[in-house]
Each structure stands twice: as structure tokens, then as C-alpha cells.
mmCIF file of C-alpha atoms in Angstrom:
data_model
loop_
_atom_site.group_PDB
_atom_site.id
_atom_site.type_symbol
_atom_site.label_atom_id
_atom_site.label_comp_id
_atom_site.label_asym_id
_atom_site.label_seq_id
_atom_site.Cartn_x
_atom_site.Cartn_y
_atom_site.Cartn_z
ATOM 1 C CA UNK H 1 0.000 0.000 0.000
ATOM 2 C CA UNK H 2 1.742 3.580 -0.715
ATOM 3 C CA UNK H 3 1.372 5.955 1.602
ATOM 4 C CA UNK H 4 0.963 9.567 0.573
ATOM 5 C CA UNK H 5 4.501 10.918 0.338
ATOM 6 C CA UNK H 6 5.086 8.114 -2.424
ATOM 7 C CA UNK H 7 2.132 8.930 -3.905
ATOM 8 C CA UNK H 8 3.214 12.713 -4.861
ATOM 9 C CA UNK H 9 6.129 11.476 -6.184
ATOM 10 C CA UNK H 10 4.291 9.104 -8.374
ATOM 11 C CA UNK H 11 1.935 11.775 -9.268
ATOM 12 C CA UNK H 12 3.228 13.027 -12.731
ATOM 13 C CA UNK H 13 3.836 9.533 -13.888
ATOM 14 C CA UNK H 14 0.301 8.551 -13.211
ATOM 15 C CA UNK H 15 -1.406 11.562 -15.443
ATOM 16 C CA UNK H 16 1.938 10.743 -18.053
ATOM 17 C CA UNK H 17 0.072 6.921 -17.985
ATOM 18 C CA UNK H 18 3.429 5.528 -16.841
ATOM 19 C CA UNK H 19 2.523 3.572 -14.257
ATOM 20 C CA UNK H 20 2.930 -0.003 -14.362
ATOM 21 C CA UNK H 21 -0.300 -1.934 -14.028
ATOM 22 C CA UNK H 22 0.090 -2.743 -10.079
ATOM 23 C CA UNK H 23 1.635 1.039 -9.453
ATOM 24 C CA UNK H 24 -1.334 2.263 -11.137
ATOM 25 C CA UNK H 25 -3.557 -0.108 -9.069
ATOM 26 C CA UNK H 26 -2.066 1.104 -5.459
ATOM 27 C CA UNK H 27 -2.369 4.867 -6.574
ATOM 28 C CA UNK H 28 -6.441 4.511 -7.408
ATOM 29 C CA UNK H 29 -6.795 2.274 -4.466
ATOM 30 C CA UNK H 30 -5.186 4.916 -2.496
ATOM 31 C CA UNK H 31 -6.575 8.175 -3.989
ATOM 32 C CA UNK H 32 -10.064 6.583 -3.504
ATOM 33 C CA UNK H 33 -9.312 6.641 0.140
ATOM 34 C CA UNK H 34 -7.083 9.889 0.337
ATOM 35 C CA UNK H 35 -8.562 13.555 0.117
ATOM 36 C CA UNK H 36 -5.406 15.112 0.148
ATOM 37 C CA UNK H 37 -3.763 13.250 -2.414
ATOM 38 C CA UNK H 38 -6.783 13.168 -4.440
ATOM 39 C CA UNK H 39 -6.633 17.000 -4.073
ATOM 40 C CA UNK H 40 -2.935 16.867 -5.125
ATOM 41 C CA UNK H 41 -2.920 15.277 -7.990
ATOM 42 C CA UNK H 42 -6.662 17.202 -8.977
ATOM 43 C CA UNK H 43 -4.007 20.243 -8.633
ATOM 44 C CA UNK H 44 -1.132 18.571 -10.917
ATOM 45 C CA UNK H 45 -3.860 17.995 -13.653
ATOM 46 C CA UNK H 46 -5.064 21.753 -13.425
ATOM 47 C CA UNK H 47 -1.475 22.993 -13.839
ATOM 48 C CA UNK H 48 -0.790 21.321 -15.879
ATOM 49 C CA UNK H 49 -4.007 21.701 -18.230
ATOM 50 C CA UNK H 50 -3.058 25.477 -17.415
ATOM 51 C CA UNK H 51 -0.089 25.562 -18.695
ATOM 52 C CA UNK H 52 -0.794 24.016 -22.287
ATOM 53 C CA UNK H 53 -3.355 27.196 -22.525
ATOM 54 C CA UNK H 54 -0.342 29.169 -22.304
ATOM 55 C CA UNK H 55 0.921 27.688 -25.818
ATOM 56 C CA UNK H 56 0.502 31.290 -27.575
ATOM 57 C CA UNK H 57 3.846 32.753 -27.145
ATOM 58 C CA UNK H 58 5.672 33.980 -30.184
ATOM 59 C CA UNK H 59 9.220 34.816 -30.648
ATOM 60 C CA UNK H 60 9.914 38.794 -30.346
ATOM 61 C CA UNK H 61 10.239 40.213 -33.460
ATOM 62 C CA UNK H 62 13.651 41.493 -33.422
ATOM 63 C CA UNK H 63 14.710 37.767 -32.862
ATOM 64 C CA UNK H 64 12.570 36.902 -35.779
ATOM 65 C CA UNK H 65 14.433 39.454 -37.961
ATOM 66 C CA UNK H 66 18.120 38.364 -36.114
ATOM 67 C CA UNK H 67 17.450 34.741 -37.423
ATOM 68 C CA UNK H 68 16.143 36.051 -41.084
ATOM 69 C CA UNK H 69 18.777 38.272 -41.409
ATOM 70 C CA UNK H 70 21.390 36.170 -40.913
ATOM 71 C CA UNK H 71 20.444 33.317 -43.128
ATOM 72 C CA UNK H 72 23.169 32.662 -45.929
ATOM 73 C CA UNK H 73 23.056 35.132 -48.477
ATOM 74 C CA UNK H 74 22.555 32.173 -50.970
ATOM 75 C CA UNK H 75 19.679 30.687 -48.532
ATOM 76 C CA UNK H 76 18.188 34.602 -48.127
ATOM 77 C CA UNK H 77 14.227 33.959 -48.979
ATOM 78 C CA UNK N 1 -5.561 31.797 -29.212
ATOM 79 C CA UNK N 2 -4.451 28.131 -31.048
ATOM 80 C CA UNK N 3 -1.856 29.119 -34.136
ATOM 81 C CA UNK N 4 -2.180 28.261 -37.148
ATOM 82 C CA UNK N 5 -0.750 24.791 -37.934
ATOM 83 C CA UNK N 6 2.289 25.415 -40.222
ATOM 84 C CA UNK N 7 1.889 25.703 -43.847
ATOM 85 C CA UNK N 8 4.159 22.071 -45.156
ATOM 86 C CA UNK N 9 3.486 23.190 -48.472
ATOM 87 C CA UNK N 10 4.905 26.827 -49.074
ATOM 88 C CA UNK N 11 7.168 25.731 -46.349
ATOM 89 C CA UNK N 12 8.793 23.216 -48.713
ATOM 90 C CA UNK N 13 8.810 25.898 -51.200
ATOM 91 C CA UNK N 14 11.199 27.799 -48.994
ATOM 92 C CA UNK N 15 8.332 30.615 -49.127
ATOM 93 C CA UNK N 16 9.956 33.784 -46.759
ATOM 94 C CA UNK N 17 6.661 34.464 -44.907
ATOM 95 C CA UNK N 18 5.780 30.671 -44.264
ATOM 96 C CA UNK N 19 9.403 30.718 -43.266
ATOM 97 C CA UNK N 20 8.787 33.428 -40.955
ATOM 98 C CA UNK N 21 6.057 32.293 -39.164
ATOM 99 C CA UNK N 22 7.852 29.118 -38.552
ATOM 100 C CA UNK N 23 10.648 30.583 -36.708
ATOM 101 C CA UNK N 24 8.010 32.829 -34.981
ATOM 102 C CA UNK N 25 6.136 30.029 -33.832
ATOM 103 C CA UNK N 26 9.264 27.983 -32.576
ATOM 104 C CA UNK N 27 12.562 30.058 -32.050
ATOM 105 C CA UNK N 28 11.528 30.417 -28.230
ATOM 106 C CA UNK N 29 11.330 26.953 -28.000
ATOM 107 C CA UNK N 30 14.482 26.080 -29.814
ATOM 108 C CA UNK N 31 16.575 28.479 -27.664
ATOM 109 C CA UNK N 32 15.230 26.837 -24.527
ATOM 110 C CA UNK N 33 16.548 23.165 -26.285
ATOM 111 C CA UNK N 34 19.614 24.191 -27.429
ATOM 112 C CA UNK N 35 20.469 25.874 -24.026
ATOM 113 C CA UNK N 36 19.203 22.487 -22.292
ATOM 114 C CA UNK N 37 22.632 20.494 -24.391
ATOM 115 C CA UNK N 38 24.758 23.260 -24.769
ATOM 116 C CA UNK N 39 24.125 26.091 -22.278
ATOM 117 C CA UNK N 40 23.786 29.511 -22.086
ATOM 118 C CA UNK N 41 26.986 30.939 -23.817
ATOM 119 C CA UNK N 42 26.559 29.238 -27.415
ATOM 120 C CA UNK N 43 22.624 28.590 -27.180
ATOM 121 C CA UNK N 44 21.941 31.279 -29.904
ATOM 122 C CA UNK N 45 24.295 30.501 -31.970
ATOM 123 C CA UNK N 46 23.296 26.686 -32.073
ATOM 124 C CA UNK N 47 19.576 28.252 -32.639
ATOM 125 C CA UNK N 48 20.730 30.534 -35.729
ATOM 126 C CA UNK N 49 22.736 27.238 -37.481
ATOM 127 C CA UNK N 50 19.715 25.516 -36.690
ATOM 128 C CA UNK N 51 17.748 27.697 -38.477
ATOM 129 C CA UNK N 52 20.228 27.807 -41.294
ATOM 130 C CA UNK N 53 19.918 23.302 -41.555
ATOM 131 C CA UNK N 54 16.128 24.143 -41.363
ATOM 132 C CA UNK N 55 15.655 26.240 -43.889
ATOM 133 C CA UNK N 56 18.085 24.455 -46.091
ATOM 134 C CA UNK N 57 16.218 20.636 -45.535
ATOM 135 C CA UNK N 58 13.051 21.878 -45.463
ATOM 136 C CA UNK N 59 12.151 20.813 -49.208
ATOM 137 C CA UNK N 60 13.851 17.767 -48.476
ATOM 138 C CA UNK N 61 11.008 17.338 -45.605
ATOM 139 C CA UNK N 62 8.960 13.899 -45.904
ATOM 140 C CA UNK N 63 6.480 14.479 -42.875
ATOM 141 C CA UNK N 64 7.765 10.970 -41.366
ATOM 142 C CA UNK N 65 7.444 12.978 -37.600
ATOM 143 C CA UNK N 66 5.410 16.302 -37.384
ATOM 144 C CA UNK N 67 7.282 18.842 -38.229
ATOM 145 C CA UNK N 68 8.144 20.232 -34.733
ATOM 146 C CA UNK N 69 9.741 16.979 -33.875
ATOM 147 C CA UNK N 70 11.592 17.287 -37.238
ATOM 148 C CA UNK N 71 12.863 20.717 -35.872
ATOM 149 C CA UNK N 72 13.545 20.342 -32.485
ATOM 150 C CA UNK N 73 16.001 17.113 -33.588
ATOM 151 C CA UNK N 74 17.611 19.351 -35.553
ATOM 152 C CA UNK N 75 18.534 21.520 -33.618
ATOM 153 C CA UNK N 76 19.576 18.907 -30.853
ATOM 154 C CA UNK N 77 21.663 17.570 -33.475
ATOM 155 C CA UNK N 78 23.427 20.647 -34.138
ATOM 156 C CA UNK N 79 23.619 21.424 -30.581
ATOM 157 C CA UNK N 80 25.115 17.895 -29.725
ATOM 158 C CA UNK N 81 27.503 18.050 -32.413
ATOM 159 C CA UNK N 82 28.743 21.601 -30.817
ATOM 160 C CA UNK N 83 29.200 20.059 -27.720
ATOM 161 C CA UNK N 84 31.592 17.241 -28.723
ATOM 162 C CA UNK N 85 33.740 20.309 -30.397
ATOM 163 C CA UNK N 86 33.287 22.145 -27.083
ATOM 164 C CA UNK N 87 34.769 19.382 -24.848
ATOM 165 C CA UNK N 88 35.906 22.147 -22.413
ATOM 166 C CA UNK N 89 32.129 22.471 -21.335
ATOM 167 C CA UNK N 90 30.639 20.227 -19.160
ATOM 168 C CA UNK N 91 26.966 19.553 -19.303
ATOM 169 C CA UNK N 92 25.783 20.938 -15.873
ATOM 170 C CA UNK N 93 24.249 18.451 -13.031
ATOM 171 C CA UNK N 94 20.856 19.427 -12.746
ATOM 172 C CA UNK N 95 19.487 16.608 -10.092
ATOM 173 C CA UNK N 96 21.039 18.589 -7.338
ATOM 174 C CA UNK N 97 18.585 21.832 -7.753
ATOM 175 C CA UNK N 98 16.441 23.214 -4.734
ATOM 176 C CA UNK N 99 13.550 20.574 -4.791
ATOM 177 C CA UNK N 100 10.174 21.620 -4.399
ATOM 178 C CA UNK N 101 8.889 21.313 -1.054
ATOM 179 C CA UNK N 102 5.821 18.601 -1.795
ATOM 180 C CA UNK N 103 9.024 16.395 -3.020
ATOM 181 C CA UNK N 104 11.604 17.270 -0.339
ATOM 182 C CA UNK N 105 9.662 15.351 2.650
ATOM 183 C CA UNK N 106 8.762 18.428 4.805
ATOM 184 C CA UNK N 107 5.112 18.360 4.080
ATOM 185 C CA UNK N 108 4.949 14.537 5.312
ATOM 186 C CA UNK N 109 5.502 12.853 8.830
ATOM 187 C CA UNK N 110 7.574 10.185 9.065
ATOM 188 C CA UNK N 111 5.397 7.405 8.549
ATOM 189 C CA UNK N 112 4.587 8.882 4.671
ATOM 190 C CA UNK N 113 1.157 10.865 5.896
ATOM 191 C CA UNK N 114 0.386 14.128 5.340
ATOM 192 C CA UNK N 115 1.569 17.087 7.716
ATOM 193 C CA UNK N 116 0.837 19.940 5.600
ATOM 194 C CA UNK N 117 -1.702 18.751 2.841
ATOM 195 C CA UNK N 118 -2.084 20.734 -0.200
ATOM 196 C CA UNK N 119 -4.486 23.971 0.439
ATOM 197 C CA UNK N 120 -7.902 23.573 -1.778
ATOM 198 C CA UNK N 121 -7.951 26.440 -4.049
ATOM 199 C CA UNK N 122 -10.399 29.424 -4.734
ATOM 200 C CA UNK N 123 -10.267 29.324 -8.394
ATOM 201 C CA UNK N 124 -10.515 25.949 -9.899
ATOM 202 C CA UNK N 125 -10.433 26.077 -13.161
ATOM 203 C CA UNK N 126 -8.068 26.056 -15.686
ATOM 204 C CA UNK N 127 -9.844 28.980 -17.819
ATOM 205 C CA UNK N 128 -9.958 31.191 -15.072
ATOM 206 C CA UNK N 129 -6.434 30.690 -13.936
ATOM 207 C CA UNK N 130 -5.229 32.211 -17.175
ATOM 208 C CA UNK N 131 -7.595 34.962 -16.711
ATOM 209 C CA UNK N 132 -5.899 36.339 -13.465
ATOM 210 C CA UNK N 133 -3.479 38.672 -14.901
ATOM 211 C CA UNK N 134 -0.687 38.195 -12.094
ATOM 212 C CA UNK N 135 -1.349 34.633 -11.462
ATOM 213 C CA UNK N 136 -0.636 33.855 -15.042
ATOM 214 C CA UNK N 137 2.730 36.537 -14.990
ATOM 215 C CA UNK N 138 3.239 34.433 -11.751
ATOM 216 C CA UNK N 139 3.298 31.149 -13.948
ATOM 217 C CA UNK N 140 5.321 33.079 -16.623
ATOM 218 C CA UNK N 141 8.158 33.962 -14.271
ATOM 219 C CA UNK N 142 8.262 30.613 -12.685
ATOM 220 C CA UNK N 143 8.761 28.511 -15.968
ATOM 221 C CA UNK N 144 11.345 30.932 -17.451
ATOM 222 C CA UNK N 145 13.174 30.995 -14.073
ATOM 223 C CA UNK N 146 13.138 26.869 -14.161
ATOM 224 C CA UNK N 147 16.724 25.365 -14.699
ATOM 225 C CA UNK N 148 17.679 24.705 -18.496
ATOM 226 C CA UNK N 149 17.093 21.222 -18.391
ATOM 227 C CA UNK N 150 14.090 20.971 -16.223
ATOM 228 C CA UNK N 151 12.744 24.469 -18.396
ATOM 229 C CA UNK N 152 12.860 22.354 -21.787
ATOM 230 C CA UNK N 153 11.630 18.976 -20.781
ATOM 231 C CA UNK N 154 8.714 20.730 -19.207
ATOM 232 C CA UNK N 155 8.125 22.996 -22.475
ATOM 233 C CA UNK N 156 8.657 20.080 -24.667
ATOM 234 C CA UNK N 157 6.421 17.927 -22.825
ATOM 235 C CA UNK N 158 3.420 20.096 -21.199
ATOM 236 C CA UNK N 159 3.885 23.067 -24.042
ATOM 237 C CA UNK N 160 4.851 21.175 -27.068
ATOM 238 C CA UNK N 161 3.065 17.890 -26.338
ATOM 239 C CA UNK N 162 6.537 16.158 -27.382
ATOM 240 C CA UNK N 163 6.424 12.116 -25.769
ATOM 241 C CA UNK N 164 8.591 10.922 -23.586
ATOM 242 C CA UNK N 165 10.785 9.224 -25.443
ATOM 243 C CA UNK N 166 10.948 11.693 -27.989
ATOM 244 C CA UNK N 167 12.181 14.061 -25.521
ATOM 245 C CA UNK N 168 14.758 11.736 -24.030
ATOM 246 C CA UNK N 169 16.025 11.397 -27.968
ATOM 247 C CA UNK N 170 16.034 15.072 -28.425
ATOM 248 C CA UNK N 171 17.846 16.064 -25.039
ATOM 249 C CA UNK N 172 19.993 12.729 -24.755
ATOM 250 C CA UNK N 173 18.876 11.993 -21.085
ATOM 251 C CA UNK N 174 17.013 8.758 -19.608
ATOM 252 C CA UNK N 175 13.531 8.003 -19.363
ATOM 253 C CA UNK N 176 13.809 8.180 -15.553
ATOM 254 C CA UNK N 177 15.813 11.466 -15.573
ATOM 255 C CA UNK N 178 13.353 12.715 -17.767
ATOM 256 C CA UNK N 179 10.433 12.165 -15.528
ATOM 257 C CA UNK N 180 12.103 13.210 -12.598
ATOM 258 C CA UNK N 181 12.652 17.064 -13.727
ATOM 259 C CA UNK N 182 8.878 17.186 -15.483
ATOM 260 C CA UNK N 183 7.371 16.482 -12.239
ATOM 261 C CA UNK N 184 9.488 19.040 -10.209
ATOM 262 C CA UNK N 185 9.124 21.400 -12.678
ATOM 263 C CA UNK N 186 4.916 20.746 -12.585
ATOM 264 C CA UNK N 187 5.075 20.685 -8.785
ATOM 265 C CA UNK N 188 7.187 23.708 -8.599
ATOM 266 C CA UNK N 189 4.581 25.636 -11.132
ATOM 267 C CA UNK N 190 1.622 24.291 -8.651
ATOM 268 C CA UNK N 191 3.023 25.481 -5.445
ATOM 269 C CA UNK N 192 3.325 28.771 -7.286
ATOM 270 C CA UNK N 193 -0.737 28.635 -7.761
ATOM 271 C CA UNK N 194 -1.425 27.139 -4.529
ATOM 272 C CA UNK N 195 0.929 29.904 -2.624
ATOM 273 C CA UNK N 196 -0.843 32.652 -4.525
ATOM 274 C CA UNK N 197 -4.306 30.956 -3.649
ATOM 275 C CA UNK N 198 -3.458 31.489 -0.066
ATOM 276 C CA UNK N 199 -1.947 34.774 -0.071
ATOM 277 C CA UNK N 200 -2.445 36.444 -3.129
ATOM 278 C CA UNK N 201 0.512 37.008 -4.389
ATOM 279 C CA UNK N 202 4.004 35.299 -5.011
#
């Protein structure tokens, strides 16, 4: 049975899916039970969920024109 | 906002605004890779031959991986190849960073139970996280300030979408390695909402 401090660290590989089959088994057995870790790894997903809405950065336009700019003269579009 | 997925076929062409958009879409990312194998010093300079190989295979491209995947191995590539030329630099030890305090054992007793369980959280969904101005400046400033490897498994993996394995190929570290610096960089990034959840700031 894990107890909760082994279940944080097995956290990320659980929402990855790389869990072995009885690892995977012992963390829903124990989540079921645990409101804290059930919390926890509720939290994980949110970040995580968060963070690929953040997927809208572009590059700054003077390193867009660095990167153009120095392309070989030959390769210049 | 979702970009637009790249254009393969002007792309192939070599066509200077599909170009463009390309490295607008990606150079972030490929700075954050190429700093990951080679480090700070020589991490643009990796990124602008990288750039260079890119532009000159693109009409060569076959679409056997997407083409992010096709980039971001090409600039590892480039980058690895740098570092055997380099052999002064040494690729830095990143498994002895601060670790996060849910992984470090001092929210825990000793027999593996909670002490200091995580705190619930006012806002709940992802949606409205973004919303909150600081809160997502918060999350801004915590990934750039993440270590160089950690920074670009984490972007590869939670940004990019990139697989595991892919990302051990691309960075040339283990699967377990791997794992081990996504999770304390996702931890790290949640203790950042849950300690502005409880004070408002961080």
C-alpha cells in the first residue's frame, strides 16, 4: 500500500500513464481513500491543463528578424 | 488563441513568410533546447545554425514525424555536435537543484502521511487561472526561471506535447531522468498557484 509521500512522487507519472499496471492499481486504491492526495494530484492535472493554454507565445520580433537576417546570403528567402 | 498549424506546403517551397512564421512560432522553443545540451553561452548561436539546416532541408522534408519533432532534432543535433567540439564544457548536473517542497519530505511525517496537505484552491479552473493577470505573470516567471534542463523537458512535454521518449532522444537523457525534472518542474509551477491561492501574491 503507498502511503501519501510516495504517492506525490508518483503523481506526474500517473497523469503521463506511466505507471505499471500494479503502481497504477495502489495509486487509485489509495486516492479513492485519500482527500489530500486526491486534491494533489486534482491540482497537478489543473497545472498542468493550465499551462498548455499558455501555448501562444511567439518569438519577439527582433529575434525573428536576427534569425532572417542572418540566413546565408545564398539561402536569403 | 491556437496558431495556425504550419503551412508544409509553401514551407517546402522555402516561401519567406511561411518561413517566418515558422521561426516565430518555434525560435523560443528552440533556444530553450539548445540551451538544455549546450548552455547559455553558445545557445543562440546553435539556434541561428539551426535555423540555417532548417531552412536548407526543409524541401527535403517527408512528414515521417510532425514537423516540430523534425525541428527540435535538428537543432539537438546541431547542438550535440557543438558540444563534442566544445569538450571544455561540461553539461551541468541538474538533479542537485532546490527541490520543491511537496518532493523534499517536509510536508509529510515520518510514517509517509500528510503534515501539511495541499491547500484547496479558490479558483478551480483552468480557464480562469489564465484569466488572473498576475497569477498567469506568476506562472510566466516561474517557468522561465526553471533550470535549463528541467525548463525544456517541461516545455517540450506540457507546451509542445513532445512524448517521452521523444524528448529523451532530443535532449539525450534517460527516461527516468526525464520524468524526474517534469514532475518538479509541474510541482514547482503548482506550489506557485497554490501559494498565490493562499496569499495572493508570489
Amino acid at each position: 500500500m503507498l502511503n501519501c509521500n510516495e504517492v506525490t512522487h508518483l503523481a506526474s507519472d500517473h497523469l503521463d500513464k506511466s505507471l505499471n499496471w500494479k503502481e497504477s492499481f495502489s495509486l487509485r486504491m489509495h486516492i479513492a481513500m485519500c482527500k489530500h492526495c486526491k486534491r494533489f494530484i486534482h491540482h497537478l492535472r489543473l497545472t498542468r491543463l493550465c499551462v498548455h493554454g499558455m501555448n501562444n507565445n511567439l518569438a519577439s520580433p527582433d529575434d525573428v528578424k536576427h534569425v532572417l537576417d542572418n540566413l546565408p546570403d545564398t539561402n536569403k528567402p | 488563441m491556437m496558431q495556425d498549424i504550419p503551412d508544409l506546403e509553401n514551407l517546402k517551397k522555402q516561401d519567406h513568410q511561411a518561413f517566418q512564421r515558422l521561426v516565430e512560432k518555434y525560435n523560443r522553443q528552440i533556444v530553450v533546447v539548445a540551451r538544455a545540451i549546450i548552455g547559455d553561452s553558445l545557445a543562440e548561436e546553435v539556434t541561428q545554425e539551426a535555423w540555417v539546416s532548417v531552412y536548407r532541408a526543409l524541401p527535403s522534408f517527408e512528414g515521417r514525424s510532425s514537423i516540430k519533432t523534425w525541428i527540435f532534432t535538428i537543432v539537438s543535433n546541431e547542438a550535440k555536435t557543438r558540444l563534442r567540439k566544445e569538450s571544455r564544457l561540461v553539461r551541468i548536473n541538474e538533479m542537485e537543484e532546490v527541490i520543491p517542497a511537496y518532493l523534499n519530505g517536509e510536508r509529510f511525517n515520518n510514517d509517509g502521511s500528510w503534515s501539511s496537505p495541499p491547500p484547496l484552491w479558490d479558483i478551480e479552473s483552468p480557464e480562469k487561472i489564465l484569466e488572473n493577470e498576475q497569477l498567469r505573470q506568476c506562472i510566466e516567471k516561474t517557468i522561465e526561471l526553471l533550470p535549463d534542463v528541467q525548463k525544456s523537458v517541461f516545455l517540450l512535454r506540457d507546451i509542445e506535447q513532445q512524448s517521452l521518449e521523444e524528448i529523451c532522444n532530443i535532449l539525450d537523457i534517460s527516461n527516468s531522468n526525464v520524468r524526474v525534472l517534469l514532475h518538479r518542474a509541474r510541482v514547482r509551477l503548482m506550489q506557485i498557484i497554490d501559494q498565490y491561492q493562499e496569499t495572493g501574491q508570489c
